[in-house]
Tab-separated table of C-alpha atoms and ligand atoms in Angstrom:
chain	number	residue	atom	x	y	z
A	103	UNK	CA	70.841	-16.349	30.317
A	104	UNK	CA	68.317	-14.032	32.030
A	105	UNK	CA	69.242	-10.793	30.334
A	106	UNK	CA	66.450	-9.014	28.522
A	107	UNK	CA	66.414	-9.685	24.762
A	108	UNK	CA	67.065	-6.436	22.742
A	109	UNK	CA	65.672	-6.503	19.219
A	110	UNK	CA	67.636	-4.429	16.730
A	111	UNK	CA	65.644	-6.264	14.138
A	112	UNK	CA	62.471	-4.514	12.957
A	113	UNK	CA	61.826	-0.850	12.108
A	114	UNK	CA	58.601	-0.658	14.026
A	115	UNK	CA	57.000	2.469	15.578
A	116	UNK	CA	56.894	2.721	19.368
A	117	UNK	CA	53.726	1.189	20.846
A	118	UNK	CA	53.459	4.325	23.054
A	119	UNK	CA	53.042	6.392	19.863
A	120	UNK	CA	49.626	4.911	19.107
A	121	UNK	CA	46.544	6.878	19.701
A	122	UNK	CA	43.748	4.233	20.137
A	123	UNK	CA	41.215	6.693	21.730
A	124	UNK	CA	41.465	9.104	18.798
A	125	UNK	CA	41.326	6.314	16.284
A	126	UNK	CA	38.195	4.835	18.060
A	127	UNK	CA	36.544	8.228	17.726
A	128	UNK	CA	37.333	8.409	14.017
A	129	UNK	CA	36.139	4.885	13.519
A	130	UNK	CA	32.814	5.735	15.148
A	131	UNK	CA	32.375	8.899	13.051
A	132	UNK	CA	33.130	7.139	9.728
A	133	UNK	CA	30.989	4.172	10.522
A	134	UNK	CA	28.125	6.507	11.052
A	135	UNK	CA	28.786	8.865	8.188
A	136	UNK	CA	30.038	6.586	5.453
A	137	UNK	CA	28.813	3.091	6.351
A	138	UNK	CA	27.027	2.597	3.081
A	139	UNK	CA	30.264	3.023	1.176
A	140	UNK	CA	32.937	1.717	3.573
A	141	UNK	CA	31.101	-1.516	4.454
A	142	UNK	CA	30.355	-2.352	0.776
A	143	UNK	CA	32.558	-3.592	-2.166
A	144	UNK	CA	34.000	-0.573	-3.762
A	145	UNK	CA	36.361	0.763	-6.513
A	146	UNK	CA	39.927	-0.595	-6.102
A	147	UNK	CA	41.653	2.833	-6.166
A	148	UNK	CA	40.430	3.373	-2.563
A	149	UNK	CA	38.272	5.728	-0.417
A	150	UNK	CA	37.631	8.731	-2.600
A	151	UNK	CA	37.823	11.460	0.082
A	152	UNK	CA	41.260	10.405	1.121
A	153	UNK	CA	42.405	10.178	-2.519
A	154	UNK	CA	41.048	13.647	-3.070
A	155	UNK	CA	42.765	14.985	0.047
A	156	UNK	CA	46.158	13.570	-1.067
A	157	UNK	CA	45.662	14.775	-4.673
A	158	UNK	CA	44.810	18.384	-3.586
A	159	UNK	CA	47.981	18.359	-1.397
A	160	UNK	CA	50.058	17.515	-4.582
A	161	UNK	CA	47.928	19.670	-6.889
A	162	UNK	CA	47.165	16.714	-9.140
A	163	UNK	CA	44.161	14.780	-10.426
A	164	UNK	CA	42.806	12.244	-7.931
A	165	UNK	CA	42.781	9.555	-10.704
A	166	UNK	CA	46.520	9.481	-10.175
A	167	UNK	CA	46.192	8.440	-6.551
A	168	UNK	CA	45.854	4.747	-5.597
A	169	UNK	CA	45.462	3.602	-2.022
A	170	UNK	CA	46.560	0.136	-0.910
A	171	UNK	CA	46.957	-2.126	2.044
A	172	UNK	CA	50.217	-0.488	3.011
A	173	UNK	CA	52.590	0.827	0.363
A	174	UNK	CA	54.280	-2.539	0.114
A	175	UNK	CA	51.300	-4.083	-1.606
A	176	UNK	CA	51.249	-1.251	-4.105
A	177	UNK	CA	54.986	-1.883	-4.770
A	178	UNK	CA	54.145	-5.471	-5.575
A	179	UNK	CA	51.344	-4.495	-7.941
A	180	UNK	CA	53.538	-1.835	-9.554
A	181	UNK	CA	56.288	-4.391	-10.193
A	182	UNK	CA	53.840	-6.733	-11.834
A	183	UNK	CA	52.582	-3.951	-14.103
A	184	UNK	CA	55.911	-2.286	-15.005
A	185	UNK	CA	58.299	-5.192	-15.131
A	186	UNK	CA	58.793	-8.106	-17.508
A	187	UNK	CA	61.017	-10.991	-16.420
A	188	UNK	CA	64.655	-10.240	-17.306
A	189	UNK	CA	64.341	-6.476	-17.420
A	190	UNK	CA	66.817	-4.299	-15.653
A	191	UNK	CA	66.019	-2.444	-12.362
A	192	UNK	CA	68.236	-0.057	-10.417
A	193	UNK	CA	68.180	0.164	-6.650
A	194	UNK	CA	70.365	1.550	-3.956
A	195	UNK	CA	72.785	-0.719	-2.174
A	196	UNK	CA	71.784	-1.271	0.559
A	197	UNK	CA	68.120	-0.910	0.033
A	198	UNK	CA	64.824	-2.039	1.674
A	199	UNK	CA	65.055	-5.836	1.844
A	200	UNK	CA	61.278	-6.554	1.184
A	201	UNK	CA	61.308	-4.341	-1.987
A	202	UNK	CA	64.401	-6.142	-3.219
A	203	UNK	CA	62.468	-9.461	-2.840
A	204	UNK	CA	59.421	-8.007	-4.654
A	205	UNK	CA	61.361	-6.721	-7.534
A	206	UNK	CA	63.349	-9.997	-7.876
A	207	UNK	CA	60.105	-12.029	-7.642
A	208	UNK	CA	58.664	-9.949	-10.591
A	209	UNK	CA	61.729	-11.180	-12.584
A	210	UNK	CA	63.715	-7.902	-12.338
A	211	UNK	CA	67.476	-8.053	-12.857
A	212	UNK	CA	68.652	-5.826	-10.087
A	213	UNK	CA	71.754	-3.640	-9.963
A	214	UNK	CA	72.532	-1.952	-6.669
A	215	UNK	CA	74.533	1.263	-6.464
A	216	UNK	CA	76.437	2.109	-3.333
A	217	UNK	CA	75.027	4.664	-0.850
A	218	UNK	CA	77.263	7.482	0.361
A	219	UNK	CA	76.583	9.961	3.183
A	220	UNK	CA	74.609	12.158	0.705
A	221	UNK	CA	72.815	9.281	-0.959
A	222	UNK	CA	73.465	6.966	-3.885
A	223	UNK	CA	76.589	7.377	-5.977
A	224	UNK	CA	75.205	8.982	-9.094
A	225	UNK	CA	78.592	8.807	-11.003
A	226	UNK	CA	78.352	5.043	-10.979
A	227	UNK	CA	74.683	5.267	-12.067
A	228	UNK	CA	75.611	7.477	-14.965
A	229	UNK	CA	78.555	5.241	-15.911
A	230	UNK	CA	76.240	2.171	-16.001
A	231	UNK	CA	73.741	4.039	-18.282
A	232	UNK	CA	76.523	5.172	-20.564
A	233	UNK	CA	77.558	1.526	-20.634
A	234	UNK	CA	74.150	0.537	-22.104
A	235	UNK	CA	72.305	-0.451	-18.950
A	236	UNK	CA	68.582	0.173	-19.610
A	237	UNK	CA	66.625	0.048	-16.439
A	238	UNK	CA	62.745	0.136	-16.435
A	239	UNK	CA	62.883	1.855	-13.074
A	240	UNK	CA	65.115	3.132	-10.372
A	241	UNK	CA	63.669	2.401	-6.803
A	242	UNK	CA	64.917	4.997	-4.342
A	243	UNK	CA	64.227	5.950	-0.729
A	244	UNK	CA	65.584	9.452	-0.853
A	245	UNK	CA	64.620	10.550	2.753
A	246	UNK	CA	66.064	8.728	5.795
A	247	UNK	CA	66.703	5.651	3.741
A	248	UNK	CA	65.861	2.214	4.980
A	249	UNK	CA	68.338	0.744	6.026
A	250	UNK	CA	71.115	3.337	5.859
A	251	UNK	CA	69.390	6.476	7.168
A	252	UNK	CA	70.966	8.554	4.299
A	253	UNK	CA	69.249	11.478	2.701
A	254	UNK	CA	69.835	12.024	-0.986
A	255	UNK	CA	71.153	15.533	-1.661
A	256	UNK	CA	69.267	18.044	-3.744
A	257	UNK	CA	71.912	18.014	-6.422
A	258	UNK	CA	71.898	14.248	-6.762
A	259	UNK	CA	68.115	14.201	-6.911
A	260	UNK	CA	68.275	16.559	-9.819
A	261	UNK	CA	71.033	14.621	-11.531
A	262	UNK	CA	69.050	11.408	-11.275
A	263	UNK	CA	65.931	13.108	-12.679
A	264	UNK	CA	67.999	14.378	-15.599
A	265	UNK	CA	69.284	10.909	-16.209
A	266	UNK	CA	65.846	9.424	-15.953
A	267	UNK	CA	64.629	11.693	-18.811
A	268	UNK	CA	67.747	11.101	-20.922
A	269	UNK	CA	67.670	7.320	-20.584
A	270	UNK	CA	63.868	6.992	-20.208
A	271	UNK	CA	63.353	5.160	-16.896
A	272	UNK	CA	60.890	5.701	-14.112
A	273	UNK	CA	61.970	6.926	-10.638
A	274	UNK	CA	60.018	5.239	-7.846
A	275	UNK	CA	60.429	7.424	-4.834
A	276	UNK	CA	59.451	5.642	-1.627
A	277	UNK	CA	59.254	8.142	1.205
A	278	UNK	CA	57.486	6.779	4.281
A	279	UNK	CA	60.018	8.553	6.597
A	280	UNK	CA	60.117	11.917	4.907
A	281	UNK	CA	57.933	13.761	7.480
A	282	UNK	CA	59.896	12.373	10.418
A	283	UNK	CA	62.658	14.972	10.281
A	284	UNK	CA	63.855	15.733	13.817
A	285	UNK	CA	66.275	18.570	12.909
A	286	UNK	CA	67.760	20.296	9.843
A	287	UNK	CA	66.055	21.370	6.646
A	288	UNK	CA	64.067	19.151	4.173
A	289	UNK	CA	65.278	18.580	0.671
A	290	UNK	CA	62.660	18.954	-2.114
A	291	UNK	CA	61.149	15.611	-2.851
A	292	UNK	CA	61.907	14.012	-6.202
A	293	UNK	CA	58.155	14.092	-6.981
A	294	UNK	CA	58.106	17.818	-6.414
A	295	UNK	CA	61.067	18.215	-8.829
A	296	UNK	CA	59.618	15.976	-11.536
A	297	UNK	CA	55.995	14.902	-11.117
A	298	UNK	CA	55.951	13.538	-14.616
A	299	UNK	CA	58.903	11.092	-14.165
A	300	UNK	CA	58.555	10.174	-10.521
A	301	UNK	CA	56.074	7.678	-8.974
A	302	UNK	CA	55.647	8.622	-5.443
A	303	UNK	CA	54.834	6.005	-2.782
A	304	UNK	CA	54.209	6.625	0.884
A	305	UNK	CA	52.282	5.424	3.910
A	306	UNK	CA	50.568	6.140	7.149
A	307	UNK	CA	52.290	3.189	8.792
A	308	UNK	CA	55.037	5.214	10.406
A	309	UNK	CA	52.842	8.254	11.046
A	310	UNK	CA	49.598	6.757	12.526
A	311	UNK	CA	49.840	2.969	12.667
A	312	UNK	CA	51.203	0.096	10.526
A	313	UNK	CA	48.404	-2.098	11.595
A	314	UNK	CA	45.861	0.024	9.648
A	315	UNK	CA	47.745	-0.928	6.491
A	316	UNK	CA	47.047	2.366	4.606
A	317	UNK	CA	49.554	3.320	1.982
A	318	UNK	CA	49.370	5.223	-1.283
A	319	UNK	CA	50.901	5.682	-4.669
A	320	UNK	CA	50.845	8.658	-6.988
A	321	UNK	CA	51.560	7.596	-10.587
A	322	UNK	CA	50.907	8.813	-14.134
A	323	UNK	CA	47.245	8.107	-14.853
A	324	UNK	CA	47.906	5.289	-17.265
A	325	UNK	CA	50.063	3.404	-14.725
A	326	UNK	CA	47.643	4.147	-11.884
A	327	UNK	CA	44.875	2.665	-14.102
A	328	UNK	CA	46.808	-0.539	-14.703
A	329	UNK	CA	47.640	-0.857	-11.033
A	330	UNK	CA	44.017	-0.322	-10.083
A	331	UNK	CA	42.958	-3.036	-12.539
A	332	UNK	CA	45.427	-5.533	-11.198
A	333	UNK	CA	44.307	-4.666	-7.658
A	334	UNK	CA	40.706	-5.188	-8.560
A	335	UNK	CA	41.455	-8.652	-10.100
A	336	UNK	CA	43.396	-9.512	-6.974
A	337	UNK	CA	41.463	-8.323	-3.879
A	338	UNK	CA	38.561	-6.171	-5.350
A	339	UNK	CA	39.314	-3.315	-3.048
A	340	UNK	CA	41.492	-2.428	-0.029
A	341	UNK	CA	39.933	-1.929	3.326
A	342	UNK	CA	37.880	1.250	3.086
A	343	UNK	CA	37.156	1.315	6.713
A	344	UNK	CA	40.820	1.809	7.622
A	345	UNK	CA	41.235	4.459	4.930
A	346	UNK	CA	38.200	6.339	6.131
A	347	UNK	CA	39.567	6.282	9.621
A	348	UNK	CA	42.842	7.787	8.346
A	349	UNK	CA	40.888	10.334	6.398
A	350	UNK	CA	38.850	11.434	9.369
A	351	UNK	CA	42.095	11.741	11.400
A	352	UNK	CA	43.524	13.989	8.742
A	353	UNK	CA	40.279	15.974	8.440
A	354	UNK	CA	40.182	16.758	12.123
A	355	UNK	CA	43.711	18.177	11.832
A	356	UNK	CA	45.115	15.543	14.189
A	357	UNK	CA	47.946	14.347	11.996
A	358	UNK	CA	50.223	17.352	12.219
A	359	UNK	CA	50.240	17.674	16.039
A	360	UNK	CA	50.657	13.873	16.169
A	361	UNK	CA	53.743	14.114	13.978
A	362	UNK	CA	55.090	16.738	16.310
A	363	UNK	CA	54.544	14.258	19.152
A	364	UNK	CA	56.347	11.571	17.277
A	365	UNK	CA	59.298	13.849	16.744
A	366	UNK	CA	59.425	14.559	20.497
A	367	UNK	CA	59.363	10.836	21.228
A	368	UNK	CA	61.810	9.732	18.518
A	369	UNK	CA	64.458	12.606	18.541
A	370	UNK	CA	65.796	11.604	21.990
A	371	UNK	CA	65.954	7.989	20.818
A	372	UNK	CA	68.033	9.008	17.778
A	373	UNK	CA	70.305	11.040	20.063
A	374	UNK	CA	70.581	8.088	22.531
A	375	UNK	CA	71.685	5.840	19.569
A	376	UNK	CA	74.217	8.359	18.322
A	377	UNK	CA	75.617	8.891	21.734
A	378	UNK	CA	75.836	5.125	22.486
A	379	UNK	CA	77.593	4.565	19.150
A	380	UNK	CA	80.088	7.296	19.948
A	381	UNK	CA	80.696	5.746	23.417
A	382	UNK	CA	80.973	2.102	22.330
A	383	UNK	CA	81.699	1.806	18.645
A	384	UNK	CA	84.375	4.399	17.910
A	385	UNK	CA	87.215	2.753	15.943
A	386	UNK	CA	85.107	-0.345	15.338
A	387	UNK	CA	82.688	0.924	12.642
A	388	UNK	CA	81.551	3.865	10.550
A	389	UNK	CA	77.892	5.001	10.600
A	390	UNK	CA	75.493	7.536	9.155
A	391	UNK	CA	74.356	10.446	11.386
A	392	UNK	CA	70.811	10.960	10.143
A	393	UNK	CA	68.584	13.830	11.153
A	394	UNK	CA	65.434	11.835	11.110
A	395	UNK	CA	63.740	8.573	10.226
A	396	UNK	CA	63.926	5.140	11.921
A	397	UNK	CA	67.396	3.796	11.134
A	398	UNK	CA	71.148	4.248	11.380
A	399	UNK	CA	73.192	2.151	8.936
A	400	UNK	CA	76.552	1.089	10.110
A	401	UNK	CA	79.528	-0.685	8.454
A	402	UNK	CA	81.670	-2.686	10.734
A	403	UNK	CA	85.466	-2.567	10.211
A	404	UNK	CA	87.377	-5.698	9.479
A	405	UNK	CA	86.379	-9.191	8.423
A	406	UNK	CA	82.948	-10.051	9.662
A	407	UNK	CA	80.658	-12.764	8.456
A	408	UNK	CA	76.947	-11.858	8.864
A	409	UNK	CA	76.020	-15.422	9.866
A	410	UNK	CA	78.600	-15.477	12.747
A	411	UNK	CA	77.676	-11.943	13.771
A	412	UNK	CA	74.000	-12.860	14.065
A	413	UNK	CA	74.784	-16.057	15.987
A	414	UNK	CA	77.110	-14.440	18.537
A	415	UNK	CA	74.650	-11.576	18.971
A	416	UNK	CA	71.831	-13.989	19.546
A	417	UNK	CA	73.947	-15.838	22.191
A	418	UNK	CA	74.116	-12.341	23.942
A	419	UNK	CA	70.312	-11.876	23.640
A	420	UNK	CA	70.730	-9.288	20.970
A	421	UNK	CA	68.732	-9.739	17.757
A	422	UNK	CA	70.075	-8.294	14.478
A	423	UNK	CA	68.863	-8.334	10.933
A	424	UNK	CA	71.163	-10.032	8.453
A	425	UNK	CA	72.988	-7.166	6.788
A	426	UNK	CA	73.520	-8.969	3.453
A	427	UNK	CA	69.644	-9.046	2.903
A	428	UNK	CA	69.770	-5.360	2.071
A	429	UNK	CA	72.176	-5.858	-0.764
A	430	UNK	CA	70.739	-7.035	-4.063
A	431	UNK	CA	73.990	-8.320	-5.507
A	432	UNK	CA	75.714	-9.845	-2.546
A	433	UNK	CA	77.955	-8.330	0.037
A	434	UNK	CA	76.797	-6.558	3.106
A	435	UNK	CA	78.249	-8.989	5.576
A	436	UNK	CA	79.535	-6.248	7.750
A	437	UNK	CA	76.485	-4.012	7.462
A	438	UNK	CA	74.283	-3.525	10.509
A	439	UNK	CA	70.908	-1.714	10.518
A	440	UNK	CA	70.140	-0.105	13.803
A	441	UNK	CA	66.424	0.876	14.261
A	442	UNK	CA	65.996	3.278	17.186
A	443	UNK	CA	62.243	4.376	17.319
A	444	UNK	CA	60.783	1.245	18.869
A	445	UNK	CA	63.355	1.012	21.688
A	446	UNK	CA	63.782	3.092	24.838
A	447	UNK	CA	67.131	5.039	25.282
A	448	UNK	CA	67.981	2.469	27.965
A	449	UNK	CA	67.549	-0.455	25.583
A	450	UNK	CA	69.422	1.334	22.907
A	451	UNK	CA	72.415	1.845	25.241
A	452	UNK	CA	72.346	-1.740	26.367
A	453	UNK	CA	72.026	-3.050	22.846
A	454	UNK	CA	74.933	-0.988	21.471
A	455	UNK	CA	77.077	-1.931	24.386
A	456	UNK	CA	76.395	-5.628	23.721
A	457	UNK	CA	76.971	-5.197	19.999
A	458	UNK	CA	80.355	-3.514	20.644
A	459	UNK	CA	81.551	-6.457	22.914
A	460	UNK	CA	80.526	-8.915	20.194
A	461	UNK	CA	82.239	-6.955	17.444
A	462	UNK	CA	85.550	-7.002	19.283
A	463	UNK	CA	85.527	-10.770	19.169
A	464	UNK	CA	86.079	-10.683	15.476
B	547	LIG	C1	61.145	2.124	2.737
B	547	LIG	C2	59.877	1.397	3.046
B	547	LIG	N1	59.018	1.193	2.208
B	547	LIG	C3	57.851	0.554	2.491
B	547	LIG	C4	57.590	0.020	3.737
B	547	LIG	C5	56.329	-0.695	4.069
B	547	LIG	O1	55.403	0.177	4.432
B	547	LIG	P1	53.851	-0.184	4.553
B	547	LIG	O2	53.608	-0.444	5.924
B	547	LIG	O3	53.231	1.041	4.090
B	547	LIG	O4	53.579	-1.304	3.662
B	547	LIG	C6	58.597	0.112	4.742
B	547	LIG	C7	58.357	-0.436	6.034
B	547	LIG	O5	59.244	-0.531	6.834
B	547	LIG	C8	59.789	0.812	4.376
B	547	LIG	O6	60.816	0.973	5.193
């Protein structure tokens, strides 16, 4: 078959969003200005000026900020620090597949709670807690969730925070897509609502470049201290050069206009995906209609086995992620994650058309 392969697999930024010339300028500046620090071994919490900048933004002490090689690495460290094998962990279902793996690898016993258009079903969470479930933490992606695209409503955020206080668990708020809102109004972050109960994680991967591997965590000081110690014993310190480049990019005031550029690039791609879905998938599936982020989550009607779906899609040169990998307790065979930022509107249209013709074979 000679058709172009369309990859609905990975949630990656568009290559044309990268700004190599600006980053080269930042690299040159920081290698001149900070070379004694950034080329040396250094404290594991990360490049101090960037930690300070992030701390000032949140009005907190910089000791609470830990930088890592992407936020995923910090998630791994956090799981090792907070979890003991066999302890309960709550997640959304579906949730980010790599975090599910990290939490399971740390021995967590995961329970997934279904996602609705306004985020996780809090009634079911409350019922589980009343039924004596005792999670150590609840991992949530409240803004433009990966993989569903859902945004957790303000009222549900507040209810979950109230529950976290009553039943004494941590909320881990992972929000790498929060600033990529293409329309509509933002909802207060969970960290803003409860900075004492919420550990915030985010990243520059979707805003500047994932290759730089610069992510961060804001945690209560005692937890930040433990994570920093574990980090030090594991890799001494993350790459200060990359963190300094990000810092300089921020300091020059380049991030905000760049985010505006990203919105101009990605919003038409979101619209192309929504229009293609209306055109080809009506009556075949139900899907979220997000106002930002990287993904649209879709549930196919009828009886679909993920393995068969993936195979038939591959035969049509369409690559899909296995939907069941996003579900911690099984299921998800008929769930499809559709990333839209790294594809052109033409590829999106072609990919959805191919998907529709495959789905009708079930
Ligand atoms: C929800 C979520 N968290 C974390 C990550 C990993 O980000 P990073 O590149 O900062 O490690 C991703 C990447 O896709 C993600 O979707």
